[in-house]
Amino acid sequence: MKNIYIICLALTIFNINIVNAKVASIQETICMAKTIYWEARGEPYDGKLGVAGVVLNRVAHEDFPNTICEVVHQKKPIQFSKEIIKRTTIKDKKAWQESLDLAGRIVNRHVRIKPTFRAIYFDNARVKAPKGLVLHMSIGKHKFYNKR
């Protein structure tokens, strides 16, 4: 009887972890989708992947937080649009759906960012390169950077 209790307890804990993982995955997907929408809607597919790649590269980098939502909402240094944090109305429903679909595929690892893409910053291509950063590549209306 004791063994059955332990097995049931283990299964309950396992199921709770699965539920928590799904909730985290949904939250991470929404944070990524907002980032793609506010930073790269209207950009080519590769530009959207570039912005998402910066988020993922920051998650993996020791100088930044460990989750997508924490990276996106990080205030210092601020990288991402303040619109992501505000409850701003999403007007372009088609672009939002595309952003949500792409974010879901990225978070669930059905779409992967090339390992050679190592940028941890980006900016509008019209802006002068920030001090201390080196250009990694340009895609659409964005330039992507690394630290020197």
JSON list of C-alpha atoms in Angstrom, two decimals, residues 22-128:
[
{"chain": "A", "resi": 22, "resn": "LYS", "atom": "CA", "xyz": [2.63, 24.47, -20.07]},
{"chain": "A", "resi": 23, "resn": "VAL", "atom": "CA", "xyz": [1.68, 27.70, -18.25]},
{"chain": "A", "resi": 24, "resn": "ALA", "atom": "CA", "xyz": [5.30, 28.90, -18.44]},
{"chain": "A", "resi": 25, "resn": "SER", "atom": "CA", "xyz": [5.40, 27.97, -22.12]},
{"chain": "A", "resi": 26, "resn": "ILE", "atom": "CA", "xyz": [2.21, 29.97, -22.81]},
{"chain": "A", "resi": 27, "resn": "GLN", "atom": "CA", "xyz": [3.55, 33.01, -20.94]},
{"chain": "A", "resi": 28, "resn": "GLU", "atom": "CA", "xyz": [6.91, 32.77, -22.73]},
{"chain": "A", "resi": 29, "resn": "THR", "atom": "CA", "xyz": [5.12, 32.45, -26.08]},
{"chain": "A", "resi": 30, "resn": "ILE", "atom": "CA", "xyz": [3.06, 35.58, -25.40]},
{"chain": "A", "resi": 31, "resn": "CYS", "atom": "CA", "xyz": [6.15, 37.54, -24.33]},
{"chain": "A", "resi": 32, "resn": "MET", "atom": "CA", "xyz": [7.98, 36.43, -27.47]},
{"chain": "A", "resi": 33, "resn": "ALA", "atom": "CA", "xyz": [4.95, 37.19, -29.67]},
{"chain": "A", "resi": 34, "resn": "LYS", "atom": "CA", "xyz": [4.65, 40.71, -28.24]},
{"chain": "A", "resi": 35, "resn": "THR", "atom": "CA", "xyz": [8.34, 41.27, -28.92]},
{"chain": "A", "resi": 36, "resn": "ILE", "atom": "CA", "xyz": [8.08, 40.07, -32.51]},
{"chain": "A", "resi": 37, "resn": "TYR", "atom": "CA", "xyz": [4.91, 42.13, -33.05]},
{"chain": "A", "resi": 38, "resn": "TRP", "atom": "CA", "xyz": [6.13, 45.42, -31.54]},
{"chain": "A", "resi": 39, "resn": "GLU", "atom": "CA", "xyz": [9.71, 45.19, -32.77]},
{"chain": "A", "resi": 40, "resn": "ALA", "atom": "CA", "xyz": [9.49, 43.44, -36.15]},
{"chain": "A", "resi": 41, "resn": "ARG", "atom": "CA", "xyz": [6.00, 43.43, -37.64]},
{"chain": "A", "resi": 42, "resn": "GLY", "atom": "CA", "xyz": [6.37, 44.48, -41.24]},
{"chain": "A", "resi": 43, "resn": "GLU", "atom": "CA", "xyz": [9.89, 43.06, -41.34]},
{"chain": "A", "resi": 44, "resn": "PRO", "atom": "CA", "xyz": [10.86, 40.03, -43.44]},
{"chain": "A", "resi": 45, "resn": "TYR", "atom": "CA", "xyz": [10.71, 36.61, -41.80]},
{"chain": "A", "resi": 46, "resn": "ASP", "atom": "CA", "xyz": [14.48, 36.66, -41.15]},
{"chain": "A", "resi": 47, "resn": "GLY", "atom": "CA", "xyz": [14.12, 40.03, -39.40]},
{"chain": "A", "resi": 48, "resn": "LYS", "atom": "CA", "xyz": [11.49, 38.58, -37.07]},
{"chain": "A", "resi": 49, "resn": "LEU", "atom": "CA", "xyz": [13.78, 35.63, -36.38]},
{"chain": "A", "resi": 50, "resn": "GLY", "atom": "CA", "xyz": [16.63, 38.06, -35.69]},
{"chain": "A", "resi": 51, "resn": "VAL", "atom": "CA", "xyz": [14.64, 39.89, -33.01]},
{"chain": "A", "resi": 52, "resn": "ALA", "atom": "CA", "xyz": [13.57, 36.57, -31.48]},
{"chain": "A", "resi": 53, "resn": "GLY", "atom": "CA", "xyz": [17.19, 35.42, -31.68]},
{"chain": "A", "resi": 54, "resn": "VAL", "atom": "CA", "xyz": [18.34, 38.41, -29.62]},
{"chain": "A", "resi": 55, "resn": "VAL", "atom": "CA", "xyz": [15.82, 37.43, -26.93]},
{"chain": "A", "resi": 56, "resn": "LEU", "atom": "CA", "xyz": [17.00, 33.80, -26.89]},
{"chain": "A", "resi": 57, "resn": "ASN", "atom": "CA", "xyz": [20.67, 34.80, -26.97]},
{"chain": "A", "resi": 58, "resn": "ARG", "atom": "CA", "xyz": [20.08, 37.02, -23.95]},
{"chain": "A", "resi": 59, "resn": "VAL", "atom": "CA", "xyz": [18.34, 34.19, -22.09]},
{"chain": "A", "resi": 60, "resn": "ALA", "atom": "CA", "xyz": [21.44, 32.06, -22.69]},
{"chain": "A", "resi": 61, "resn": "HIS", "atom": "CA", "xyz": [23.89, 34.88, -21.83]},
{"chain": "A", "resi": 62, "resn": "GLU", "atom": "CA", "xyz": [25.23, 35.29, -18.28]},
{"chain": "A", "resi": 63, "resn": "ASP", "atom": "CA", "xyz": [24.65, 39.08, -18.27]},
{"chain": "A", "resi": 64, "resn": "PHE", "atom": "CA", "xyz": [20.89, 38.81, -18.75]},
{"chain": "A", "resi": 65, "resn": "PRO", "atom": "CA", "xyz": [17.89, 37.15, -17.03]},
{"chain": "A", "resi": 66, "resn": "ASN", "atom": "CA", "xyz": [17.10, 33.48, -17.56]},
{"chain": "A", "resi": 67, "resn": "THR", "atom": "CA", "xyz": [13.62, 33.55, -19.10]},
{"chain": "A", "resi": 68, "resn": "ILE", "atom": "CA", "xyz": [12.08, 35.11, -22.19]},
{"chain": "A", "resi": 69, "resn": "CYS", "atom": "CA", "xyz": [9.64, 37.26, -20.19]},
{"chain": "A", "resi": 70, "resn": "GLU", "atom": "CA", "xyz": [12.35, 38.48, -17.82]},
{"chain": "A", "resi": 71, "resn": "VAL", "atom": "CA", "xyz": [14.58, 39.46, -20.74]},
{"chain": "A", "resi": 72, "resn": "VAL", "atom": "CA", "xyz": [11.76, 41.24, -22.57]},
{"chain": "A", "resi": 73, "resn": "HIS", "atom": "CA", "xyz": [10.69, 43.17, -19.46]},
{"chain": "A", "resi": 74, "resn": "GLN", "atom": "CA", "xyz": [14.22, 44.01, -18.28]},
{"chain": "A", "resi": 75, "resn": "LYS", "atom": "CA", "xyz": [14.48, 47.73, -17.59]},
{"chain": "A", "resi": 76, "resn": "LYS", "atom": "CA", "xyz": [18.26, 48.19, -17.49]},
{"chain": "A", "resi": 77, "resn": "PRO", "atom": "CA", "xyz": [19.56, 48.02, -20.10]},
{"chain": "A", "resi": 78, "resn": "ILE", "atom": "CA", "xyz": [16.28, 48.57, -21.90]},
{"chain": "A", "resi": 79, "resn": "GLN", "atom": "CA", "xyz": [16.23, 46.95, -25.33]},
{"chain": "A", "resi": 80, "resn": "PHE", "atom": "CA", "xyz": [12.65, 46.23, -26.19]},
{"chain": "A", "resi": 81, "resn": "SER", "atom": "CA", "xyz": [9.70, 48.50, -26.96]},
{"chain": "A", "resi": 82, "resn": "LYS", "atom": "CA", "xyz": [7.78, 49.89, -23.98]},
{"chain": "A", "resi": 83, "resn": "GLU", "atom": "CA", "xyz": [4.65, 48.85, -25.89]},
{"chain": "A", "resi": 84, "resn": "ILE", "atom": "CA", "xyz": [5.38, 45.26, -24.86]},
{"chain": "A", "resi": 85, "resn": "ILE", "atom": "CA", "xyz": [4.87, 46.15, -21.20]},
{"chain": "A", "resi": 86, "resn": "LYS", "atom": "CA", "xyz": [1.92, 48.51, -21.71]},
{"chain": "A", "resi": 87, "resn": "ARG", "atom": "CA", "xyz": [-1.52, 47.17, -22.38]},
{"chain": "A", "resi": 88, "resn": "THR", "atom": "CA", "xyz": [-1.52, 48.79, -25.79]},
{"chain": "A", "resi": 89, "resn": "THR", "atom": "CA", "xyz": [-4.19, 47.63, -28.18]},
{"chain": "A", "resi": 90, "resn": "ILE", "atom": "CA", "xyz": [-2.98, 45.37, -30.95]},
{"chain": "A", "resi": 91, "resn": "LYS", "atom": "CA", "xyz": [-4.47, 46.82, -34.11]},
{"chain": "A", "resi": 92, "resn": "ASP", "atom": "CA", "xyz": [-2.97, 44.65, -36.84]},
{"chain": "A", "resi": 93, "resn": "LYS", "atom": "CA", "xyz": [-4.68, 41.33, -36.12]},
{"chain": "A", "resi": 94, "resn": "LYS", "atom": "CA", "xyz": [-3.00, 39.53, -39.03]},
{"chain": "A", "resi": 95, "resn": "ALA", "atom": "CA", "xyz": [0.49, 40.61, -37.88]},
{"chain": "A", "resi": 96, "resn": "TRP", "atom": "CA", "xyz": [-0.39, 39.62, -34.31]},
{"chain": "A", "resi": 97, "resn": "GLN", "atom": "CA", "xyz": [-1.49, 36.13, -35.41]},
{"chain": "A", "resi": 98, "resn": "GLU", "atom": "CA", "xyz": [1.71, 35.72, -37.45]},
{"chain": "A", "resi": 99, "resn": "SER", "atom": "CA", "xyz": [3.78, 36.86, -34.44]},
{"chain": "A", "resi": 100, "resn": "LEU", "atom": "CA", "xyz": [1.92, 34.48, -32.12]},
{"chain": "A", "resi": 101, "resn": "ASP", "atom": "CA", "xyz": [2.34, 31.55, -34.52]},
{"chain": "A", "resi": 102, "resn": "LEU", "atom": "CA", "xyz": [6.06, 32.19, -34.99]},
{"chain": "A", "resi": 103, "resn": "ALA", "atom": "CA", "xyz": [6.61, 32.70, -31.25]},
{"chain": "A", "resi": 104, "resn": "GLY", "atom": "CA", "xyz": [4.86, 29.41, -30.50]},
{"chain": "A", "resi": 105, "resn": "ARG", "atom": "CA", "xyz": [7.06, 27.58, -32.98]},
{"chain": "A", "resi": 106, "resn": "ILE", "atom": "CA", "xyz": [10.20, 29.19, -31.53]},
{"chain": "A", "resi": 107, "resn": "VAL", "atom": "CA", "xyz": [9.32, 28.54, -27.87]},
{"chain": "A", "resi": 108, "resn": "ASN", "atom": "CA", "xyz": [8.36, 24.95, -28.66]},
{"chain": "A", "resi": 109, "resn": "ARG", "atom": "CA", "xyz": [11.59, 24.55, -30.67]},
{"chain": "A", "resi": 110, "resn": "HIS", "atom": "CA", "xyz": [9.92, 23.79, -33.99]},
{"chain": "A", "resi": 111, "resn": "VAL", "atom": "CA", "xyz": [11.83, 26.75, -35.43]},
{"chain": "A", "resi": 112, "resn": "ARG", "atom": "CA", "xyz": [15.41, 27.23, -34.36]},
{"chain": "A", "resi": 113, "resn": "ILE", "atom": "CA", "xyz": [17.64, 30.26, -34.63]},
{"chain": "A", "resi": 114, "resn": "LYS", "atom": "CA", "xyz": [20.92, 29.51, -36.42]},
{"chain": "A", "resi": 115, "resn": "PRO", "atom": "CA", "xyz": [23.71, 28.86, -33.89]},
{"chain": "A", "resi": 116, "resn": "THR", "atom": "CA", "xyz": [25.91, 31.34, -35.80]},
{"chain": "A", "resi": 117, "resn": "PHE", "atom": "CA", "xyz": [23.46, 34.15, -34.96]},
{"chain": "A", "resi": 118, "resn": "ARG", "atom": "CA", "xyz": [24.94, 35.49, -31.73]},
{"chain": "A", "resi": 119, "resn": "ALA", "atom": "CA", "xyz": [23.63, 39.06, -31.54]},
{"chain": "A", "resi": 120, "resn": "ILE", "atom": "CA", "xyz": [22.48, 40.28, -28.12]},
{"chain": "A", "resi": 121, "resn": "TYR", "atom": "CA", "xyz": [21.46, 43.79, -29.20]},
{"chain": "A", "resi": 122, "resn": "PHE", "atom": "CA", "xyz": [19.61, 45.32, -32.13]},
{"chain": "A", "resi": 123, "resn": "ASP", "atom": "CA", "xyz": [18.55, 48.74, -33.29]},
{"chain": "A", "resi": 124, "resn": "ASN", "atom": "CA", "xyz": [16.93, 50.50, -36.20]},
{"chain": "A", "resi": 125, "resn": "ALA", "atom": "CA", "xyz": [19.26, 50.47, -39.19]},
{"chain": "A", "resi": 126, "resn": "ARG", "atom": "CA", "xyz": [19.08, 54.29, -39.41]},
{"chain": "A", "resi": 127, "resn": "VAL", "atom": "CA", "xyz": [20.59, 54.72, -35.94]},
{"chain": "A", "resi": 128, "resn": "LYS", "atom": "CA", "xyz": [24.34, 55.06, -35.44]}
]
